[in-house]
Short mmCIF file of C-alpha atoms in Angstrom, two decimals:
data_model
loop_
_atom_site.label_atom_id
_atom_site.label_comp_id
_atom_site.label_asym_id
_atom_site.label_seq_id
_atom_site.Cartn_x
_atom_site.Cartn_y
_atom_site.Cartn_z
CA MET G 293 15.37 124.96 -111.63
CA GLY G 294 12.77 123.54 -109.29
CA SER G 295 13.02 120.95 -106.62
CA LEU G 296 13.26 117.29 -107.47
CA GLY G 297 10.43 116.87 -105.03
CA ARG G 298 9.51 118.19 -101.57
CA ARG G 299 6.94 117.81 -98.90
CA ASN G 300 6.43 120.00 -95.80
CA GLY G 301 9.10 119.58 -93.18
CA ARG G 302 8.39 118.10 -89.78
CA SER G 303 10.06 117.27 -86.43
CA GLY G 304 9.22 115.12 -83.60
CA ALA G 305 9.85 111.87 -81.81
CA SER G 306 12.10 109.36 -83.54
CA GLY G 307 12.75 105.63 -83.85
CA THR G 308 15.97 103.68 -84.42
CA TRP G 309 18.09 104.64 -87.30
CA ARG G 310 20.55 102.17 -88.89
CA ASN G 311 23.22 102.63 -91.56
CA TRP G 312 23.40 100.67 -94.88
CA ALA G 313 25.74 98.06 -93.58
CA GLY G 314 23.81 97.58 -90.38
CA ASN G 315 26.78 97.98 -88.08
CA VAL G 316 25.70 101.37 -86.68
CA SER G 317 22.34 102.16 -85.07
CA VAL G 318 21.14 105.07 -82.98
CA ARG G 319 17.99 106.16 -81.28
CA PRO G 320 18.06 109.94 -81.16
CA ALA G 321 15.86 112.07 -78.83
CA ARG G 322 14.07 113.62 -81.82
CA GLU G 323 14.21 113.99 -85.58
CA ALA G 324 13.73 116.89 -87.97
CA ARG G 325 13.04 116.84 -91.69
CA PRO G 326 13.33 120.42 -92.85
CA ALA G 327 12.24 121.38 -96.30
CA SER G 328 14.13 124.62 -96.58
CA VAL G 329 17.28 126.19 -95.30
CA GLU G 330 15.12 128.42 -92.97
CA GLU G 331 13.58 125.27 -91.42
CA LEU G 332 16.96 123.77 -91.05
CA ALA G 333 18.35 126.88 -89.19
CA ASP G 334 15.26 126.78 -86.95
CA ALA G 335 15.89 123.13 -86.11
CA VAL G 336 19.59 123.80 -85.23
CA ARG G 337 18.61 126.77 -83.03
CA SER G 338 15.91 124.88 -81.30
CA ALA G 339 18.15 121.89 -80.56
CA ALA G 340 20.81 124.21 -79.13
CA ALA G 341 18.24 125.96 -76.97
CA ASP G 342 17.09 122.50 -75.60
CA GLY G 343 20.67 121.30 -74.97
CA LEU G 344 20.62 118.69 -77.70
CA ARG G 345 23.52 117.72 -79.90
CA VAL G 346 22.85 117.83 -83.63
CA LYS G 347 23.86 115.43 -86.49
CA THR G 348 22.67 115.04 -89.97
CA VAL G 349 22.27 111.64 -91.59
CA GLY G 350 22.15 110.90 -95.31
CA THR G 351 21.61 107.54 -96.76
CA GLY G 352 23.77 105.75 -94.27
CA HIS G 353 26.64 104.61 -96.55
CA SER G 354 29.28 105.46 -93.99
CA PHE G 355 30.51 102.53 -92.04
CA THR G 356 31.58 104.63 -89.03
CA SER G 357 29.38 106.30 -86.43
CA ILE G 358 30.17 109.78 -87.92
CA THR G 359 26.45 110.69 -87.96
CA ALA G 360 25.43 109.01 -84.76
CA THR G 361 23.63 111.18 -82.11
CA ASP G 362 21.40 110.74 -79.08
CA GLY G 363 20.15 114.38 -79.64
CA LEU G 364 18.61 115.85 -82.79
CA LEU G 365 19.02 113.75 -85.93
CA ILE G 366 18.27 115.79 -89.07
CA ARG G 367 17.07 113.88 -92.14
CA PRO G 368 17.62 115.95 -95.25
CA ASP G 369 15.38 113.95 -97.62
CA LEU G 370 13.18 117.05 -98.22
CA LEU G 371 16.20 119.25 -98.96
CA THR G 372 16.51 118.06 -102.51
CA GLY G 373 16.77 119.52 -105.94
CA ILE G 374 18.76 121.83 -108.17
CA ARG G 375 18.56 125.45 -107.12
CA ARG G 376 20.22 126.89 -110.17
CA ILE G 377 22.52 126.12 -113.15
CA ASP G 378 24.95 128.87 -114.04
CA ARG G 379 26.13 128.15 -117.63
CA ALA G 380 28.44 131.11 -117.75
CA ALA G 381 30.35 129.97 -114.64
CA MET G 382 29.62 126.30 -115.43
CA THR G 383 28.34 125.45 -111.95
CA VAL G 384 25.32 123.79 -110.49
CA THR G 385 23.94 124.59 -106.95
CA VAL G 386 22.04 121.71 -105.40
CA GLU G 387 20.30 121.19 -102.06
CA SER G 388 22.32 119.12 -99.67
CA GLY G 389 20.04 116.15 -99.39
CA THR G 390 19.95 115.39 -103.05
CA PRO G 391 21.23 111.87 -103.85
CA LEU G 392 24.10 111.79 -106.31
CA ARG G 393 22.14 109.50 -108.62
CA ARG G 394 19.38 112.08 -108.96
CA LEU G 395 21.87 114.90 -109.50
CA ASN G 396 23.71 112.97 -112.18
CA ALA G 397 20.52 112.11 -114.04
CA ALA G 398 19.31 115.72 -113.79
CA LEU G 399 22.71 117.01 -115.12
CA ALA G 400 22.66 114.61 -117.94
CA ARG G 401 19.26 115.97 -119.03
CA GLU G 402 20.80 119.38 -119.14
CA GLY G 403 23.79 118.20 -121.15
CA LEU G 404 26.20 118.52 -118.23
CA SER G 405 28.26 116.32 -115.98
CA LEU G 406 30.53 116.16 -113.00
CA THR G 407 34.17 115.57 -113.97
CA ASN G 408 34.66 112.52 -111.72
CA MET G 409 32.57 110.17 -109.50
CA GLY G 410 32.89 107.48 -107.04
CA ASP G 411 31.50 103.99 -107.83
CA VAL G 412 28.27 104.47 -105.82
CA THR G 413 25.49 107.07 -106.46
CA GLU G 414 23.22 106.50 -103.47
CA GLN G 415 24.87 109.03 -101.11
CA THR G 416 23.54 112.58 -100.62
CA VAL G 417 25.80 115.29 -102.00
CA ALA G 418 26.46 116.68 -98.46
CA GLY G 419 27.34 113.18 -97.13
CA ALA G 420 29.62 112.44 -100.08
CA ILE G 421 31.69 115.66 -99.76
CA SER G 422 31.79 115.68 -95.90
CA THR G 423 33.36 112.26 -95.71
CA GLY G 424 35.70 112.66 -98.67
CA THR G 425 34.09 110.30 -101.07
CA HIS G 426 36.13 109.78 -104.21
CA GLY G 427 36.53 107.74 -107.34
CA THR G 428 39.80 107.28 -109.17
CA GLY G 429 41.64 109.70 -111.35
CA ARG G 430 45.03 110.66 -112.75
CA ASP G 431 44.16 114.42 -113.02
CA SER G 432 40.70 114.77 -111.44
CA ALA G 433 40.11 114.32 -107.72
CA SER G 434 37.39 113.61 -105.15
CA ILE G 435 33.81 114.90 -105.36
CA ALA G 436 34.75 117.51 -102.74
CA ALA G 437 37.50 118.88 -104.99
CA GLN G 438 34.80 119.69 -107.55
CA VAL G 439 32.99 121.96 -105.07
CA ARG G 440 33.07 125.71 -105.65
CA GLU G 441 30.83 126.94 -102.79
CA VAL G 442 29.34 125.55 -99.64
CA GLU G 443 26.21 126.86 -97.80
CA LEU G 444 26.38 125.97 -94.10
CA VAL G 445 24.22 126.48 -91.07
CA THR G 446 26.54 127.06 -88.19
CA ALA G 447 26.07 126.33 -84.49
CA ASP G 448 24.47 129.80 -83.88
CA GLY G 449 21.85 129.03 -86.45
CA ARG G 450 23.24 131.44 -89.00
CA VAL G 451 23.29 130.69 -92.73
CA THR G 452 26.74 131.32 -94.23
CA THR G 453 28.36 130.71 -97.55
CA CYS G 454 32.06 130.07 -98.26
CA SER G 455 34.15 129.77 -101.36
CA ALA G 456 37.71 130.40 -102.54
CA GLN G 457 36.84 134.09 -102.57
CA GLU G 458 34.47 134.29 -99.54
CA SER G 459 35.73 133.00 -96.27
CA PRO G 460 38.41 130.88 -97.93
CA GLU G 461 39.67 129.40 -94.58
CA VAL G 462 36.20 128.01 -93.96
CA PHE G 463 35.95 126.78 -97.53
CA ALA G 464 39.32 124.94 -97.29
CA ALA G 465 37.89 122.93 -94.39
CA ALA G 466 34.13 122.76 -95.05
CA ARG G 467 34.43 120.81 -98.26
CA VAL G 468 35.42 117.75 -96.17
CA GLY G 469 33.98 119.05 -92.96
CA LEU G 470 33.01 115.70 -91.24
CA GLY G 471 29.85 117.30 -89.93
CA ALA G 472 31.98 119.12 -87.35
CA LEU G 473 31.65 122.74 -88.63
CA GLY G 474 27.95 123.02 -89.22
CA VAL G 475 25.13 121.49 -91.30
CA VAL G 476 25.66 121.70 -95.07
CA SER G 477 22.44 123.07 -96.65
CA ALA G 478 23.63 123.50 -100.28
CA VAL G 479 26.58 122.67 -102.46
CA THR G 480 27.81 124.35 -105.67
CA PHE G 481 29.70 122.03 -107.98
CA ALA G 482 31.82 122.79 -111.06
CA VAL G 483 30.35 121.03 -114.06
CA GLU G 484 31.35 120.55 -117.68
CA PRO G 485 29.53 119.66 -120.88
CA LEU G 486 28.45 116.09 -120.99
CA PHE G 487 31.16 113.77 -122.37
CA LEU G 488 31.61 110.15 -123.08
CA LEU G 489 33.89 107.57 -121.40
CA THR G 490 35.13 104.31 -122.84
CA ALA G 491 35.61 101.71 -120.13
CA ARG G 492 38.00 98.79 -120.77
CA GLU G 493 37.65 96.06 -118.17
CA GLU G 494 40.25 93.34 -118.30
CA PRO G 495 41.53 90.46 -116.06
CA MET G 496 45.25 90.79 -115.29
CA GLY G 497 47.69 88.97 -113.01
CA PHE G 498 48.69 90.44 -109.68
CA ASP G 499 52.36 90.57 -110.59
CA ARG G 500 51.73 92.31 -113.90
CA VAL G 501 49.46 94.95 -112.32
CA THR G 502 51.86 95.79 -109.56
CA ALA G 503 54.81 95.86 -111.88
CA GLU G 504 53.03 98.20 -114.33
CA PHE G 505 51.03 100.16 -111.82
CA GLU G 506 52.71 103.57 -112.44
CA GLN G 507 52.46 103.08 -116.25
CA LEU G 508 48.80 102.09 -116.07
CA HIS G 509 48.18 105.11 -113.83
CA ALA G 510 50.03 107.54 -116.15
CA GLU G 511 48.41 106.23 -119.39
CA ASN G 512 44.88 106.42 -118.29
CA GLU G 513 42.62 109.13 -117.01
CA HIS G 514 40.94 106.81 -114.57
CA PHE G 515 42.58 103.54 -113.61
CA GLU G 516 41.58 101.13 -110.84
CA PHE G 517 41.89 97.39 -110.11
CA TYR G 518 40.63 94.77 -107.78
CA TRP G 519 42.77 92.01 -106.38
CA PHE G 520 41.10 88.76 -105.22
CA PRO G 521 42.64 87.51 -102.02
CA HIS G 522 43.91 83.87 -102.01
CA THR G 523 44.70 84.24 -105.71
CA GLY G 524 47.15 85.98 -108.03
CA ASN G 525 44.33 87.39 -110.04
CA CYS G 526 43.13 90.96 -110.55
CA ASN G 527 40.42 92.77 -112.53
CA THR G 528 41.45 96.16 -114.04
CA LYS G 529 39.26 99.03 -115.29
CA ARG G 530 40.46 101.85 -117.47
CA ASN G 531 38.10 104.78 -118.20
CA ASN G 532 39.10 107.35 -120.77
CA ARG G 533 37.40 110.12 -122.64
CA SER G 534 35.90 109.09 -126.02
CA HIS G 535 34.49 110.68 -129.11
CA GLY G 536 31.91 107.84 -129.20
CA PRO G 537 29.71 106.58 -130.35
CA VAL G 538 27.67 105.53 -127.28
CA ASP G 539 28.03 101.80 -127.01
CA PRO G 540 26.71 100.65 -123.66
CA PRO G 541 26.85 97.02 -122.45
CA GLY G 542 24.18 95.02 -124.06
CA ALA G 543 21.00 94.37 -122.09
CA VAL G 544 21.74 90.75 -121.51
CA SER G 545 25.58 90.93 -121.23
CA GLY G 546 25.33 93.91 -118.94
CA TRP G 547 22.79 92.18 -116.68
CA PHE G 548 24.93 89.11 -116.66
CA GLU G 549 28.14 90.95 -115.53
CA ASP G 550 26.62 93.60 -113.25
CA GLU G 551 23.65 91.84 -111.70
CA PHE G 552 23.99 88.12 -112.05
CA LEU G 553 27.85 87.77 -111.52
CA SER G 554 28.69 90.90 -109.51
CA ASN G 555 25.61 90.86 -107.25
CA GLY G 556 23.56 87.64 -107.48
CA VAL G 557 26.20 84.96 -107.67
CA PHE G 558 28.58 87.06 -105.61
CA ARG G 559 26.02 87.18 -102.75
CA VAL G 560 25.51 83.42 -102.81
CA ALA G 561 29.25 82.81 -102.92
CA ASN G 562 29.79 85.13 -99.89
CA SER G 563 26.95 83.50 -97.98
CA PHE G 564 28.44 80.07 -98.60
CA GLY G 565 31.94 81.31 -97.58
CA ARG G 566 30.48 82.80 -94.38
CA ALA G 567 29.03 79.38 -93.55
CA LEU G 568 32.09 77.45 -94.67
CA PRO G 569 35.21 79.59 -94.33
CA ALA G 570 37.52 76.74 -95.59
CA ALA G 571 35.83 77.10 -98.99
CA VAL G 572 36.71 80.71 -99.42
CA PRO G 573 39.97 80.26 -101.39
CA ALA G 574 38.37 78.06 -103.92
CA ILE G 575 35.45 80.38 -104.21
CA ALA G 576 37.88 83.26 -104.74
CA ARG G 577 39.69 81.46 -107.47
CA ILE G 578 36.40 80.80 -109.29
CA SER G 579 35.16 84.36 -108.71
CA SER G 580 38.28 85.98 -109.94
CA ARG G 581 37.99 84.17 -113.26
CA ALA G 582 34.22 84.68 -113.77
CA LEU G 583 34.39 88.28 -115.10
CA SER G 584 35.60 88.50 -118.64
CA ALA G 585 37.15 91.36 -120.58
CA ARG G 586 34.76 93.89 -122.09
CA THR G 587 34.79 97.41 -123.49
CA TYR G 588 31.80 99.86 -123.60
CA THR G 589 31.15 103.60 -123.94
CA ASP G 590 28.54 105.75 -122.21
CA ILE G 591 27.95 109.04 -120.38
CA PRO G 592 30.21 109.49 -117.33
CA TYR G 593 28.03 108.38 -114.33
CA LYS G 594 26.98 105.26 -116.10
CA VAL G 595 30.57 104.21 -116.51
CA PHE G 596 32.03 105.41 -113.14
CA THR G 597 29.29 103.83 -111.11
CA SER G 598 27.91 100.33 -110.64
CA PRO G 599 25.17 98.72 -108.46
CA ARG G 600 26.24 97.49 -105.01
CA ARG G 601 23.62 95.06 -103.69
CA VAL G 602 25.83 92.79 -101.70
CA ARG G 603 26.21 94.34 -98.22
CA PHE G 604 29.58 94.50 -96.52
CA VAL G 605 31.69 96.42 -94.11
CA GLU G 606 34.77 98.34 -95.31
CA MET G 607 38.02 99.92 -94.28
CA GLU G 608 39.92 102.14 -96.64
CA TYR G 609 43.25 103.88 -96.28
CA ALA G 610 44.91 106.60 -98.36
CA VAL G 611 48.70 106.13 -98.73
CA PRO G 612 51.22 108.22 -100.70
CA ARG G 613 50.85 106.90 -104.35
CA GLU G 614 54.47 105.82 -104.39
CA ALA G 615 53.84 103.47 -101.43
CA ALA G 616 50.74 101.77 -103.01
CA VAL G 617 52.40 98.74 -104.56
CA ALA G 618 54.55 98.00 -101.47
CA ALA G 619 51.55 98.25 -99.18
CA LEU G 620 49.45 96.01 -101.40
CA ARG G 621 52.23 93.38 -101.64
CA GLU G 622 52.47 93.40 -97.87
CA LEU G 623 48.75 92.99 -97.54
CA LYS G 624 48.83 89.99 -99.93
CA ALA G 625 51.75 88.42 -98.10
CA MET G 626 49.92 88.86 -94.83
CA VAL G 627 46.83 87.18 -96.17
CA ASP G 628 48.82 84.40 -97.82
CA ARG G 629 50.54 83.46 -94.54
CA SER G 630 47.57 83.89 -92.23
CA PRO G 631 44.51 81.71 -91.51
CA LEU G 632 42.26 84.60 -92.66
CA ARG G 633 39.60 83.81 -95.25
CA VAL G 634 38.75 86.87 -97.28
CA SER G 635 35.91 86.61 -99.87
CA PHE G 636 35.80 90.20 -101.04
CA PRO G 637 38.39 91.75 -103.42
CA VAL G 638 40.72 94.52 -102.42
CA GLU G 639 40.08 97.77 -104.43
CA VAL G 640 42.88 100.07 -105.45
CA ARG G 641 42.29 103.67 -106.74
CA THR G 642 44.21 106.94 -107.13
CA ALA G 643 43.74 110.59 -106.72
CA PRO G 644 45.96 113.71 -107.31
CA ALA G 645 46.91 115.97 -104.43
CA ASP G 646 44.27 118.56 -103.48
CA ASP G 647 44.19 121.62 -101.22
CA ILE G 648 41.37 120.58 -98.88
CA THR G 649 42.33 120.66 -95.14
CA LEU G 650 41.23 117.17 -94.16
CA SER G 651 40.86 115.53 -97.55
CA THR G 652 42.66 112.13 -97.58
CA ALA G 653 44.52 113.44 -100.58
CA SER G 654 45.45 116.77 -99.02
CA GLY G 655 48.84 117.87 -100.15
CA ARG G 656 49.96 114.55 -101.73
CA ASP G 657 49.37 112.29 -104.72
CA THR G 658 47.41 109.40 -103.21
CA ALA G 659 46.47 105.77 -103.68
CA TYR G 660 43.53 104.20 -101.94
CA LEU G 661 43.49 100.58 -100.75
CA ALA G 662 40.06 99.31 -99.58
CA VAL G 663 39.46 96.08 -97.82
CA HIS G 664 35.99 94.61 -97.33
CA MET G 665 34.21 91.76 -95.62
CA TYR G 666 30.83 90.46 -96.20
CA ARG G 667 28.29 91.59 -93.67
CA GLY G 668 27.97 89.26 -90.72
CA THR G 669 31.42 87.80 -91.21
CA SER G 670 34.13 88.38 -88.53
CA TYR G 671 36.28 91.19 -89.87
CA ARG G 672 38.36 92.50 -86.92
CA ALA G 673 41.47 90.30 -87.39
CA TYR G 674 41.66 91.16 -91.11
CA PHE G 675 41.05 94.95 -90.63
CA THR G 676 43.47 95.09 -87.74
CA ALA G 677 46.27 93.49 -89.70
CA ALA G 678 45.44 95.61 -92.85
CA GLU G 679 45.39 98.80 -90.72
CA ARG G 680 48.80 98.02 -89.23
CA ILE G 681 50.23 97.81 -92.79
CA MET G 682 48.64 101.01 -93.93
CA THR G 683 49.58 103.13 -91.02
CA ALA G 684 53.19 101.98 -91.39
CA HIS G 685 53.05 103.77 -94.72
CA GLY G 686 51.60 106.98 -93.36
CA GLY G 687 48.06 106.02 -94.25
CA ARG G 688 45.07 108.28 -93.70
CA PRO G 689 41.68 106.45 -93.03
CA HIS G 690 38.68 107.30 -95.07
CA TRP G 691 36.44 109.35 -92.69
CA GLY G 692 33.37 107.30 -93.51
CA LYS G 693 34.91 103.89 -93.26
CA MET G 694 36.05 101.72 -90.37
CA HIS G 695 39.26 102.45 -88.65
CA THR G 696 40.74 102.85 -85.11
CA ARG G 697 42.78 106.00 -85.52
CA ASP G 698 42.44 108.93 -83.04
CA ALA G 699 43.27 112.57 -82.92
CA ALA G 700 46.86 112.01 -81.88
CA TYR G 701 47.57 109.90 -84.88
CA LEU G 702 45.68 112.16 -87.31
CA ALA G 703 47.40 115.27 -86.16
CA GLU G 704 50.69 113.75 -87.40
CA ALA G 705 49.10 112.39 -90.61
CA TYR G 706 47.55 115.80 -91.64
CA PRO G 707 49.89 118.89 -91.71
CA ARG G 708 46.82 121.13 -91.57
CA PHE G 709 45.05 119.22 -88.76
CA GLY G 710 45.51 122.09 -86.29
CA GLU G 711 44.00 124.54 -88.87
CA PHE G 712 40.80 122.48 -88.90
CA THR G 713 40.51 122.16 -85.12
CA ALA G 714 41.09 125.88 -84.64
CA LEU G 715 38.32 126.64 -87.10
CA ARG G 716 36.05 124.22 -85.31
CA ASP G 717 36.76 125.98 -82.04
CA ARG G 718 35.69 129.26 -83.64
CA LEU G 719 32.53 127.90 -85.40
CA ASP G 720 31.36 125.40 -82.79
CA PRO G 721 33.00 126.30 -79.44
CA ASP G 722 30.19 124.49 -77.49
CA ARG G 723 30.51 121.38 -79.65
CA LEU G 724 26.81 121.34 -80.76
CA PHE G 725 27.79 119.05 -83.58
CA ALA G 726 30.06 116.78 -81.59
CA ASN G 727 29.54 113.02 -81.04
CA PRO G 728 31.90 110.17 -79.84
CA TYR G 729 33.37 109.64 -83.27
CA LEU G 730 34.31 113.28 -83.71
CA ARG G 731 35.77 113.35 -80.17
CA ARG G 732 37.91 110.41 -81.10
CA VAL G 733 39.21 111.69 -84.39
CA LEU G 734 39.38 115.46 -83.63
CA GLY G 735 39.75 115.54 -79.83
CA ASP G 736 37.77 117.75 -77.58
#
């Protein structure tokens, strides 16, 4: 299939780049916008010759400085489109800069779908897999776990491909490569025939959700919930495959829930809470009761994902699934006894163990606990306290979300950490793709 849209590539002087949340900004020496893998390889070789470090930036949905550089910043917005669909192998190969929302829409037109998704579709495919983006699933795992082949431009400017059959040691690491092993130029995903999901959203008390967590996880293909701090209230979501018929939220009710309540009113409430923190618990009690039960059926990406127009900063930790309830109860007790005022709900999701070297679910069944604060609100005390709880349970931080862990901690948290760093030494011995974030989490 052809591209979803390209223009000629270019490189040259750059301005300041900022991420989606606005907490990271960089001014690289120059930028490149390659429109082909050949132009991408040329840009990498040119930067190496000029002594510039190289990083690729997607849509900026990471909250860490994982893409920051003062060297060459590669923007992949011209590297978009589906290269090929292989219906015999049930795979799709897509250029690395393609946003997930465009990939999902294109697949749906072809009667195909990814098996699982996160809750946001703005990220590029390369950014999503490289940071370990995930949704929730009993049997199906992160976006990276659905990858069957990665095409990579390495530090010497060569284009290489890896899969379970070809360079399997590179494939094991490159699916969640943190931008440390090279620049991803294309990704091949496993796909399946388009199917339907029925979503059941329902308010539920904190004590009931935590008491029944394992049962809710076991009984549903995709289960997640949100706890509203300062309350005993949660909102649950169960997604399961359905024979249909398609029954999406009504135009008015869908807009009311997803736009008016979840984005419009929520933004106003957070702005008010930022100005008057003492009002946050009362706002939380109202917010937690605003969303009502609803059930709807649609194609997967329309059920898995939802609009996120209220900007925030986020920390997320992956803990062993058996530790999820204990960690969440400790988090609630900490908030209840502290002077903190938290206006964003805590999100809880799950994933089965996978075999990716630095996946947050590598080698263990996992639960994810994500804490958020409204952009512009002081978050350090809350995130520090939450991180202390998560690390006590052997937590692994999401690579694209805020945390303070370093290589010494992560080497203990990941049994295959040394395998990744040894591969990095082989593929990028001169650290062309290094930056301060990678030096902290991977070491030198």
